[in-house]
Amino acid sequence: MPAGTLGQTFTVRGRYVQFQVVAATFGIQDYRFLASNAPGTQTVGGDAPVFEAKIPDHRGRVLAGDVLVEIKDDSIELSRTGTGLSMKIQAKDCTQGGLFQMEPERADGTATRIRHVLAAGTFYFDNPNFRAREGDVVPFNPSDPARATTVTVAPRINWANDISPVFVGRDSAQVATRVIPAGCDNQIRRRDNTFATVQHCGRESIWDVASGGRMGMVTGEDGTEVAPPPTNCVQNCQAQNRVRGGAVVLGFPFPVPADVRLRPDFSTGNLTP
């Protein structure tokens, strides 16, 4: 798409997914699953909004070149460059698995801070099904036998809503560090009845993503599986396909109990959108 034809935003719409792209930054607005087409029951009662925004902070740099678009099967790749900066977005037109990733790259090699804001009605929670198994060792048996291993169950932050019992997902990072928020300390009960302090807000997460790293998301059953962490990829990273039965899936309770929903929605150190 020639740079001269772009407005402030443009829309990517598939059969199952729709979102807007901010042309100058490749930030994302209003990422949602579409009610009329999305399989399963993730869109009970209408569209299922997932993210209000994914906001990269380029610290004054902007994207100004043409937008390159590559479409293959159910996937789209968008890329654009600016002075000392490039951004790539990969997205899949489906509602299960690794659906989306944002990949910043800077000439100065420094990290890019990306702020995630969940849509109203969608919330982060500390998954009690993972707390109940914390420390257990479970098998991981993907289709490639060479990758078979075991994984120790760790705490899991997921997102969900109060509408659909299968609407669930999580942030997925490669070479990225989550920024600890101010004012979002939550006391979460462990399996031994002690409490862990979880520093995470209810609708916001902020990440410092290495140049060439990526910030993505995993939804549906894959969002509650126990699998090894992603590799430290900083070049030509790909949105991952589903493991398809190779991992133990712990699921999540619906409705999500009030005492594991993370609060407040936003940190005291960042303005709400």
PDB file of C-alpha atoms in Angstrom:
ATOM      1  CA  MET A   1       0.000   0.000   0.000  1.00  0.00           C
ATOM      2  CA  PRO A   2       1.631   3.290  -1.057  1.00  0.00           C
ATOM      3  CA  ALA A   3       2.370   5.636   1.825  1.00  0.00           C
ATOM      4  CA  GLY A   4       0.481   8.465   0.150  1.00  0.00           C
ATOM      5  CA  THR A   5      -2.791   6.526   0.166  1.00  0.00           C
ATOM      6  CA  LEU A   6      -2.811   5.783   3.895  1.00  0.00           C
ATOM      7  CA  GLY A   7      -4.987   7.552   6.410  1.00  0.00           C
ATOM      8  CA  GLN A   8      -4.243   7.642  10.129  1.00  0.00           C
ATOM      9  CA  THR A   9      -5.524   4.076  10.476  1.00  0.00           C
ATOM     10  CA  PHE A  10      -6.502   1.194   8.217  1.00  0.00           C
ATOM     11  CA  THR A  11      -8.591  -1.893   8.942  1.00  0.00           C
ATOM     12  CA  VAL A  12      -7.616  -5.541   8.602  1.00  0.00           C
ATOM     13  CA  ARG A  13     -10.724  -7.725   8.385  1.00  0.00           C
ATOM     14  CA  GLY A  14     -10.934 -11.468   7.894  1.00  0.00           C
ATOM     15  CA  ARG A  15     -13.731 -13.980   8.333  1.00  0.00           C
ATOM     16  CA  TYR A  16     -13.064 -14.398  12.055  1.00  0.00           C
ATOM     17  CA  VAL A  17     -10.880 -11.472  13.179  1.00  0.00           C
ATOM     18  CA  GLN A  18     -10.813  -7.709  12.699  1.00  0.00           C
ATOM     19  CA  PHE A  19      -8.478  -4.966  13.936  1.00  0.00           C
ATOM     20  CA  GLN A  20      -7.283  -1.483  13.054  1.00  0.00           C
ATOM     21  CA  VAL A  21      -3.648  -0.536  12.454  1.00  0.00           C
ATOM     22  CA  VAL A  22      -2.272   2.921  13.291  1.00  0.00           C
ATOM     23  CA  ALA A  23      -0.291   3.691  10.152  1.00  0.00           C
ATOM     24  CA  ALA A  24       2.502   5.787  11.699  1.00  0.00           C
ATOM     25  CA  THR A  25       3.295   3.400  14.570  1.00  0.00           C
ATOM     26  CA  PHE A  26       1.756   0.006  13.687  1.00  0.00           C
ATOM     27  CA  GLY A  27      -0.083   0.137  16.969  1.00  0.00           C
ATOM     28  CA  ILE A  28      -3.307  -1.866  17.089  1.00  0.00           C
ATOM     29  CA  GLN A  29      -6.798  -0.693  17.989  1.00  0.00           C
ATOM     30  CA  ASP A  30     -10.006  -2.654  18.584  1.00  0.00           C
ATOM     31  CA  TYR A  31      -8.781  -6.221  18.017  1.00  0.00           C
ATOM     32  CA  ARG A  32     -11.863  -8.463  18.097  1.00  0.00           C
ATOM     33  CA  PHE A  33     -13.312 -11.828  17.121  1.00  0.00           C
ATOM     34  CA  LEU A  34     -16.262 -11.432  14.755  1.00  0.00           C
ATOM     35  CA  ALA A  35     -19.595 -12.766  15.967  1.00  0.00           C
ATOM     36  CA  SER A  36     -21.092 -13.778  12.659  1.00  0.00           C
ATOM     37  CA  ASN A  37     -18.241 -16.051  11.665  1.00  0.00           C
ATOM     38  CA  ALA A  38     -16.071 -17.092  14.601  1.00  0.00           C
ATOM     39  CA  PRO A  39     -16.330 -20.835  15.301  1.00  0.00           C
ATOM     40  CA  GLY A  40     -17.225 -22.179  18.722  1.00  0.00           C
ATOM     41  CA  THR A  41     -18.831 -20.020  21.380  1.00  0.00           C
ATOM     42  CA  GLN A  42     -16.190 -17.334  21.948  1.00  0.00           C
ATOM     43  CA  THR A  43     -18.548 -14.732  20.492  1.00  0.00           C
ATOM     44  CA  VAL A  44     -21.742 -15.473  22.416  1.00  0.00           C
ATOM     45  CA  GLY A  45     -24.131 -12.541  22.041  1.00  0.00           C
ATOM     46  CA  GLY A  46     -22.059 -10.576  19.528  1.00  0.00           C
ATOM     47  CA  ASP A  47     -18.470  -9.723  18.633  1.00  0.00           C
ATOM     48  CA  ALA A  48     -15.880 -10.614  21.269  1.00  0.00           C
ATOM     49  CA  PRO A  49     -13.561  -7.611  21.811  1.00  0.00           C
ATOM     50  CA  VAL A  50     -10.122  -8.757  22.956  1.00  0.00           C
ATOM     51  CA  PHE A  51      -7.790  -5.728  22.957  1.00  0.00           C
ATOM     52  CA  GLU A  52      -8.702  -2.079  23.044  1.00  0.00           C
ATOM     53  CA  ALA A  53      -5.147  -1.241  22.011  1.00  0.00           C
ATOM     54  CA  LYS A  54      -1.577  -2.458  21.624  1.00  0.00           C
ATOM     55  CA  ILE A  55       0.557   0.682  21.785  1.00  0.00           C
ATOM     56  CA  PRO A  56       4.266   0.709  20.848  1.00  0.00           C
ATOM     57  CA  ASP A  57       6.331   3.668  22.073  1.00  0.00           C
ATOM     58  CA  HIS A  58       8.839   4.505  19.330  1.00  0.00           C
ATOM     59  CA  ARG A  59      10.168   7.505  21.262  1.00  0.00           C
ATOM     60  CA  GLY A  60       9.559  10.030  18.498  1.00  0.00           C
ATOM     61  CA  ARG A  61      10.320   7.842  15.494  1.00  0.00           C
ATOM     62  CA  VAL A  62       7.585   7.171  12.947  1.00  0.00           C
ATOM     63  CA  LEU A  63       6.928   4.756  10.115  1.00  0.00           C
ATOM     64  CA  ALA A  64       6.764   6.579   6.777  1.00  0.00           C
ATOM     65  CA  GLY A  65       7.384   4.060   3.981  1.00  0.00           C
ATOM     66  CA  ASP A  66       4.953   2.012   1.933  1.00  0.00           C
ATOM     67  CA  VAL A  67       3.124  -0.790   3.745  1.00  0.00           C
ATOM     68  CA  LEU A  68       4.162  -4.184   2.427  1.00  0.00           C
ATOM     69  CA  VAL A  69       1.409  -6.796   2.559  1.00  0.00           C
ATOM     70  CA  GLU A  70       1.804 -10.547   2.171  1.00  0.00           C
ATOM     71  CA  ILE A  71      -1.200 -12.871   2.415  1.00  0.00           C
ATOM     72  CA  LYS A  72      -0.895 -16.642   2.490  1.00  0.00           C
ATOM     73  CA  ASP A  73      -3.732 -19.008   3.392  1.00  0.00           C
ATOM     74  CA  ASP A  74      -5.192 -17.700   6.677  1.00  0.00           C
ATOM     75  CA  SER A  75      -2.219 -15.451   7.527  1.00  0.00           C
ATOM     76  CA  ILE A  76      -1.317 -11.849   6.782  1.00  0.00           C
ATOM     77  CA  GLU A  77       2.021 -10.101   7.260  1.00  0.00           C
ATOM     78  CA  LEU A  78       2.302  -6.312   7.285  1.00  0.00           C
ATOM     79  CA  SER A  79       5.583  -4.426   7.432  1.00  0.00           C
ATOM     80  CA  ARG A  80       6.628  -0.793   7.263  1.00  0.00           C
ATOM     81  CA  THR A  81       9.837   1.149   7.819  1.00  0.00           C
ATOM     82  CA  GLY A  82      10.869   4.600   8.958  1.00  0.00           C
ATOM     83  CA  THR A  83      14.148   6.301   9.811  1.00  0.00           C
ATOM     84  CA  GLY A  84      15.962   3.915  12.161  1.00  0.00           C
ATOM     85  CA  LEU A  85      12.819   1.870  12.711  1.00  0.00           C
ATOM     86  CA  SER A  86      10.849  -1.005  11.235  1.00  0.00           C
ATOM     87  CA  MET A  87       7.716  -2.819  12.372  1.00  0.00           C
ATOM     88  CA  LYS A  88       6.176  -6.109  11.347  1.00  0.00           C
ATOM     89  CA  ILE A  89       2.756  -7.497  12.226  1.00  0.00           C
ATOM     90  CA  GLN A  90       1.823 -11.118  11.647  1.00  0.00           C
ATOM     91  CA  ALA A  91      -1.771 -12.215  12.179  1.00  0.00           C
ATOM     92  CA  LYS A  92      -3.895 -15.285  11.559  1.00  0.00           C
ATOM     93  CA  ASP A  93      -7.571 -15.250  10.654  1.00  0.00           C
ATOM     94  CA  CYS A  94      -8.738 -17.673  13.330  1.00  0.00           C
ATOM     95  CA  THR A  95      -9.662 -17.652  17.017  1.00  0.00           C
ATOM     96  CA  GLN A  96      -7.494 -20.467  18.401  1.00  0.00           C
ATOM     97  CA  GLY A  97      -3.739 -20.735  18.914  1.00  0.00           C
ATOM     98  CA  GLY A  98      -0.948 -18.244  18.243  1.00  0.00           C
ATOM     99  CA  LEU A  99      -2.844 -15.582  16.308  1.00  0.00           C
ATOM    100  CA  PHE A 100      -0.856 -12.385  16.382  1.00  0.00           C
ATOM    101  CA  GLN A 101       2.573 -10.922  16.935  1.00  0.00           C
ATOM    102  CA  MET A 102       4.131  -7.480  16.742  1.00  0.00           C
ATOM    103  CA  GLU A 103       7.852  -7.248  15.988  1.00  0.00           C
ATOM    104  CA  PRO A 104       9.754  -3.955  16.410  1.00  0.00           C
ATOM    105  CA  GLU A 105      13.295  -3.434  15.175  1.00  0.00           C
ATOM    106  CA  ARG A 106      15.398  -0.346  15.841  1.00  0.00           C
ATOM    107  CA  ALA A 107      18.683   0.701  14.250  1.00  0.00           C
ATOM    108  CA  ASP A 108      20.044   1.685  17.672  1.00  0.00           C
ATOM    109  CA  GLY A 109      19.338  -1.832  18.983  1.00  0.00           C
ATOM    110  CA  THR A 110      17.332  -0.651  21.986  1.00  0.00           C
ATOM    111  CA  ALA A 111      14.064  -2.107  23.239  1.00  0.00           C
ATOM    112  CA  THR A 112      10.577  -0.865  22.394  1.00  0.00           C
ATOM    113  CA  ARG A 113       8.005  -0.491  25.152  1.00  0.00           C
ATOM    114  CA  ILE A 114       4.604  -1.907  24.178  1.00  0.00           C
ATOM    115  CA  ARG A 115       1.491  -1.304  26.254  1.00  0.00           C
ATOM    116  CA  HIS A 116      -1.396  -3.773  26.035  1.00  0.00           C
ATOM    117  CA  VAL A 117      -4.879  -2.590  27.012  1.00  0.00           C
ATOM    118  CA  LEU A 118      -7.613  -5.220  27.117  1.00  0.00           C
ATOM    119  CA  ALA A 119     -11.065  -4.344  25.822  1.00  0.00           C
ATOM    120  CA  ALA A 120     -13.703  -3.307  28.342  1.00  0.00           C
ATOM    121  CA  GLY A 121     -15.269  -6.462  29.766  1.00  0.00           C
ATOM    122  CA  THR A 122     -12.099  -8.514  29.233  1.00  0.00           C
ATOM    123  CA  PHE A 123      -9.800  -8.937  32.228  1.00  0.00           C
ATOM    124  CA  TYR A 124      -6.533 -10.519  33.338  1.00  0.00           C
ATOM    125  CA  PHE A 125      -6.642 -13.143  36.090  1.00  0.00           C
ATOM    126  CA  ASP A 126      -4.273 -15.470  37.927  1.00  0.00           C
ATOM    127  CA  ASN A 127      -5.479 -18.871  36.722  1.00  0.00           C
ATOM    128  CA  PRO A 128      -6.375 -21.015  39.779  1.00  0.00           C
ATOM    129  CA  ASN A 129      -6.130 -24.241  37.754  1.00  0.00           C
ATOM    130  CA  PHE A 130      -2.405 -23.554  37.381  1.00  0.00           C
ATOM    131  CA  ARG A 131      -2.038 -22.594  41.059  1.00  0.00           C
ATOM    132  CA  ALA A 132      -3.593 -25.950  41.989  1.00  0.00           C
ATOM    133  CA  ARG A 133      -0.862 -27.751  40.005  1.00  0.00           C
ATOM    134  CA  GLU A 134       2.032 -25.346  40.661  1.00  0.00           C
ATOM    135  CA  GLY A 135       5.317 -27.265  40.876  1.00  0.00           C
ATOM    136  CA  ASP A 136       3.955 -30.456  39.285  1.00  0.00           C
ATOM    137  CA  VAL A 137       5.976 -31.930  36.418  1.00  0.00           C
ATOM    138  CA  VAL A 138       3.887 -32.849  33.366  1.00  0.00           C
ATOM    139  CA  PRO A 139       4.787 -34.373  29.979  1.00  0.00           C
ATOM    140  CA  PHE A 140       5.061 -32.435  26.730  1.00  0.00           C
ATOM    141  CA  ASN A 141       4.743 -34.667  23.658  1.00  0.00           C
ATOM    142  CA  PRO A 142       4.462 -32.681  20.411  1.00  0.00           C
ATOM    143  CA  SER A 143       4.241 -34.282  16.983  1.00  0.00           C
ATOM    144  CA  ASP A 144       8.037 -34.034  16.626  1.00  0.00           C
ATOM    145  CA  PRO A 145       9.395 -36.705  19.039  1.00  0.00           C
ATOM    146  CA  ALA A 146      12.727 -34.886  19.231  1.00  0.00           C
ATOM    147  CA  ARG A 147      10.980 -32.071  21.115  1.00  0.00           C
ATOM    148  CA  ALA A 148       9.410 -34.325  23.758  1.00  0.00           C
ATOM    149  CA  THR A 149      10.242 -33.230  27.291  1.00  0.00           C
ATOM    150  CA  THR A 150       8.668 -32.459  30.649  1.00  0.00           C
ATOM    151  CA  VAL A 151       7.506 -29.084  31.928  1.00  0.00           C
ATOM    152  CA  THR A 152       7.074 -27.814  35.483  1.00  0.00           C
ATOM    153  CA  VAL A 153       3.726 -26.102  35.999  1.00  0.00           C
ATOM    154  CA  ALA A 154       4.184 -22.417  36.838  1.00  0.00           C
ATOM    155  CA  PRO A 155       1.609 -19.717  37.656  1.00  0.00           C
ATOM    156  CA  ARG A 156      -0.279 -18.441  34.613  1.00  0.00           C
ATOM    157  CA  ILE A 157      -1.837 -15.064  33.883  1.00  0.00           C
ATOM    158  CA  ASN A 158      -4.707 -15.416  31.424  1.00  0.00           C
ATOM    159  CA  TRP A 159      -7.471 -13.165  30.198  1.00  0.00           C
ATOM    160  CA  ALA A 160     -11.177 -13.991  29.942  1.00  0.00           C
ATOM    161  CA  ASN A 161     -14.617 -12.380  30.027  1.00  0.00           C
ATOM    162  CA  ASP A 162     -17.967 -13.075  31.703  1.00  0.00           C
ATOM    163  CA  ILE A 163     -19.759 -14.068  28.497  1.00  0.00           C
ATOM    164  CA  SER A 164     -18.127 -17.166  27.032  1.00  0.00           C
ATOM    165  CA  PRO A 165     -16.749 -20.239  28.858  1.00  0.00           C
ATOM    166  CA  VAL A 166     -14.176 -20.799  26.088  1.00  0.00           C
ATOM    167  CA  PHE A 167     -12.973 -17.209  25.626  1.00  0.00           C
ATOM    168  CA  VAL A 168      -9.475 -17.260  27.096  1.00  0.00           C
ATOM    169  CA  GLY A 169      -5.970 -16.203  26.114  1.00  0.00           C
ATOM    170  CA  ARG A 170      -2.608 -14.974  27.306  1.00  0.00           C
ATOM    171  CA  ASP A 171       0.229 -12.661  26.335  1.00  0.00           C
ATOM    172  CA  SER A 172       3.111 -14.448  24.613  1.00  0.00           C
ATOM    173  CA  ALA A 173       6.546 -12.844  24.450  1.00  0.00           C
ATOM    174  CA  GLN A 174       9.865 -13.608  22.787  1.00  0.00           C
ATOM    175  CA  VAL A 175      12.884 -11.667  24.085  1.00  0.00           C
ATOM    176  CA  ALA A 176      10.671  -9.325  26.083  1.00  0.00           C
ATOM    177  CA  THR A 177      10.430  -8.361  29.747  1.00  0.00           C
ATOM    178  CA  ARG A 178       7.210  -7.379  31.475  1.00  0.00           C
ATOM    179  CA  VAL A 179       7.368  -4.035  33.269  1.00  0.00           C
ATOM    180  CA  ILE A 180       6.206  -4.329  36.887  1.00  0.00           C
ATOM    181  CA  PRO A 181       3.318  -1.879  37.389  1.00  0.00           C
ATOM    182  CA  ALA A 182       2.823   0.475  40.307  1.00  0.00           C
ATOM    183  CA  GLY A 183      -0.280   0.020  42.432  1.00  0.00           C
ATOM    184  CA  CYS A 184      -1.415  -3.368  41.069  1.00  0.00           C
ATOM    185  CA  ASP A 185      -0.394  -5.687  43.922  1.00  0.00           C
ATOM    186  CA  ASN A 186      -2.723  -8.679  44.317  1.00  0.00           C
ATOM    187  CA  GLN A 187      -2.649 -11.380  46.989  1.00  0.00           C
ATOM    188  CA  ILE A 188      -3.281 -14.765  45.353  1.00  0.00           C
ATOM    189  CA  ARG A 189      -3.674 -17.998  47.318  1.00  0.00           C
ATOM    190  CA  ARG A 190      -1.222 -20.814  46.553  1.00  0.00           C
ATOM    191  CA  ARG A 191      -1.997 -24.533  46.772  1.00  0.00           C
ATOM    192  CA  ASP A 192      -0.396 -24.661  50.257  1.00  0.00           C
ATOM    193  CA  ASN A 193      -2.720 -21.846  51.450  1.00  0.00           C
ATOM    194  CA  THR A 194       0.062 -19.275  51.615  1.00  0.00           C
ATOM    195  CA  PHE A 195      -0.264 -16.142  49.498  1.00  0.00           C
ATOM    196  CA  ALA A 196       1.766 -14.860  46.557  1.00  0.00           C
ATOM    197  CA  THR A 197       1.967 -11.169  45.670  1.00  0.00           C
ATOM    198  CA  VAL A 198       1.131 -10.860  41.976  1.00  0.00           C
ATOM    199  CA  GLN A 199       2.024  -7.474  40.501  1.00  0.00           C
ATOM    200  CA  HIS A 200      -0.230  -7.265  37.469  1.00  0.00           C
ATOM    201  CA  CYS A 201      -3.109  -4.974  36.524  1.00  0.00           C
ATOM    202  CA  GLY A 202      -6.584  -6.032  35.450  1.00  0.00           C
ATOM    203  CA  ARG A 203      -6.653  -4.599  31.923  1.00  0.00           C
ATOM    204  CA  GLU A 204      -3.084  -3.507  31.276  1.00  0.00           C
ATOM    205  CA  SER A 205       0.297  -5.114  30.724  1.00  0.00           C
ATOM    206  CA  ILE A 206       3.461  -3.310  29.638  1.00  0.00           C
ATOM    207  CA  TRP A 207       6.467  -4.971  28.009  1.00  0.00           C
ATOM    208  CA  ASP A 208       9.978  -3.960  26.956  1.00  0.00           C
ATOM    209  CA  VAL A 209      10.560  -5.868  23.721  1.00  0.00           C
ATOM    210  CA  ALA A 210      14.098  -6.322  22.402  1.00  0.00           C
ATOM    211  CA  SER A 211      14.882  -5.100  18.906  1.00  0.00           C
ATOM    212  CA  GLY A 212      13.892  -8.031  16.693  1.00  0.00           C
ATOM    213  CA  GLY A 213      11.922  -9.688  19.499  1.00  0.00           C
ATOM    214  CA  ARG A 214       8.175  -9.966  19.450  1.00  0.00           C
ATOM    215  CA  MET A 215       5.024  -9.509  21.477  1.00  0.00           C
ATOM    216  CA  GLY A 216       2.225 -11.884  20.646  1.00  0.00           C
ATOM    217  CA  MET A 217      -0.784 -13.666  22.046  1.00  0.00           C
ATOM    218  CA  VAL A 218      -2.166 -17.185  22.289  1.00  0.00           C
ATOM    219  CA  THR A 219      -5.902 -17.855  22.566  1.00  0.00           C
ATOM    220  CA  GLY A 220      -8.340 -20.671  23.220  1.00  0.00           C
ATOM    221  CA  GLU A 221      -7.238 -24.033  24.564  1.00  0.00           C
ATOM    222  CA  ASP A 222      -3.602 -23.275  23.693  1.00  0.00           C
ATOM    223  CA  GLY A 223      -3.747 -20.362  26.135  1.00  0.00           C
ATOM    224  CA  THR A 224      -4.122 -22.792  29.043  1.00  0.00           C
ATOM    225  CA  GLU A 225      -1.702 -25.516  27.973  1.00  0.00           C
ATOM    226  CA  VAL A 226       1.532 -26.341  29.801  1.00  0.00           C
ATOM    227  CA  ALA A 227       4.330 -26.098  27.242  1.00  0.00           C
ATOM    228  CA  PRO A 228       7.979 -25.004  27.121  1.00  0.00           C
ATOM    229  CA  PRO A 229       8.555 -21.245  26.766  1.00  0.00           C
ATOM    230  CA  PRO A 230       9.207 -19.826  23.291  1.00  0.00           C
ATOM    231  CA  THR A 231      12.757 -19.673  22.001  1.00  0.00           C
ATOM    232  CA  ASN A 232      14.706 -16.403  22.009  1.00  0.00           C
ATOM    233  CA  CYS A 233      14.081 -15.535  18.371  1.00  0.00           C
ATOM    234  CA  VAL A 234      15.148 -12.081  17.124  1.00  0.00           C
ATOM    235  CA  GLN A 235      14.902 -12.578  13.357  1.00  0.00           C
ATOM    236  CA  ASN A 236      12.095 -13.870  11.130  1.00  0.00           C
ATOM    237  CA  CYS A 237      10.053 -15.041  14.119  1.00  0.00           C
ATOM    238  CA  GLN A 238       6.754 -16.682  13.235  1.00  0.00           C
ATOM    239  CA  ALA A 239       3.348 -16.759  14.890  1.00  0.00           C
ATOM    240  CA  GLN A 240       3.213 -20.336  16.136  1.00  0.00           C
ATOM    241  CA  ASN A 241       0.813 -23.025  15.043  1.00  0.00           C
ATOM    242  CA  ARG A 242      -1.121 -25.051  17.592  1.00  0.00           C
ATOM    243  CA  VAL A 243       0.631 -27.919  19.391  1.00  0.00           C
ATOM    244  CA  ARG A 244      -2.410 -30.132  18.662  1.00  0.00           C
ATOM    245  CA  GLY A 245      -2.607 -32.458  21.621  1.00  0.00           C
ATOM    246  CA  GLY A 246       1.039 -32.493  22.667  1.00  0.00           C
ATOM    247  CA  ALA A 247       0.624 -30.500  25.877  1.00  0.00           C
ATOM    248  CA  VAL A 248      -1.367 -30.923  29.073  1.00  0.00           C
ATOM    249  CA  VAL A 249      -4.274 -28.451  29.043  1.00  0.00           C
ATOM    250  CA  LEU A 250      -5.366 -27.188  32.468  1.00  0.00           C
ATOM    251  CA  GLY A 251      -8.207 -24.928  31.339  1.00  0.00           C
ATOM    252  CA  PHE A 252      -9.742 -22.266  33.558  1.00  0.00           C
ATOM    253  CA  PRO A 253     -12.831 -21.877  35.756  1.00  0.00           C
ATOM    254  CA  PHE A 254     -15.874 -20.097  34.345  1.00  0.00           C
ATOM    255  CA  PRO A 255     -17.014 -17.749  35.603  1.00  0.00           C
ATOM    256  CA  VAL A 256     -13.619 -16.642  36.865  1.00  0.00           C
ATOM    257  CA  PRO A 257     -13.714 -16.266  40.685  1.00  0.00           C
ATOM    258  CA  ALA A 258     -13.536 -12.704  41.970  1.00  0.00           C
ATOM    259  CA  ASP A 259     -10.532 -13.378  44.220  1.00  0.00           C
ATOM    260  CA  VAL A 260      -8.219 -14.213  41.284  1.00  0.00           C
ATOM    261  CA  ARG A 261      -9.222 -11.305  39.034  1.00  0.00           C
ATOM    262  CA  LEU A 262      -6.343  -8.829  39.004  1.00  0.00           C
ATOM    263  CA  ARG A 263      -6.938  -5.259  40.168  1.00  0.00           C
ATOM    264  CA  PRO A 264      -7.013  -2.369  39.634  1.00  0.00           C
ATOM    265  CA  ASP A 265      -7.509  -2.120  35.874  1.00  0.00           C
ATOM    266  CA  PHE A 266      -4.582   0.265  35.349  1.00  0.00           C
ATOM    267  CA  SER A 267      -1.360   1.117  37.135  1.00  0.00           C
ATOM    268  CA  THR A 268      -0.994   4.365  39.020  1.00  0.00           C
ATOM    269  CA  GLY A 269       2.071   5.223  36.936  1.00  0.00           C
ATOM    270  CA  ASN A 270       0.283   5.195  33.552  1.00  0.00           C
ATOM    271  CA  LEU A 271      -2.739   7.077  32.282  1.00  0.00           C
ATOM    272  CA  THR A 272      -5.797   5.084  31.315  1.00  0.00           C
ATOM    273  CA  PRO A 273      -6.546   5.203  27.563  1.00  0.00           C
TER     274      PRO A 273
END
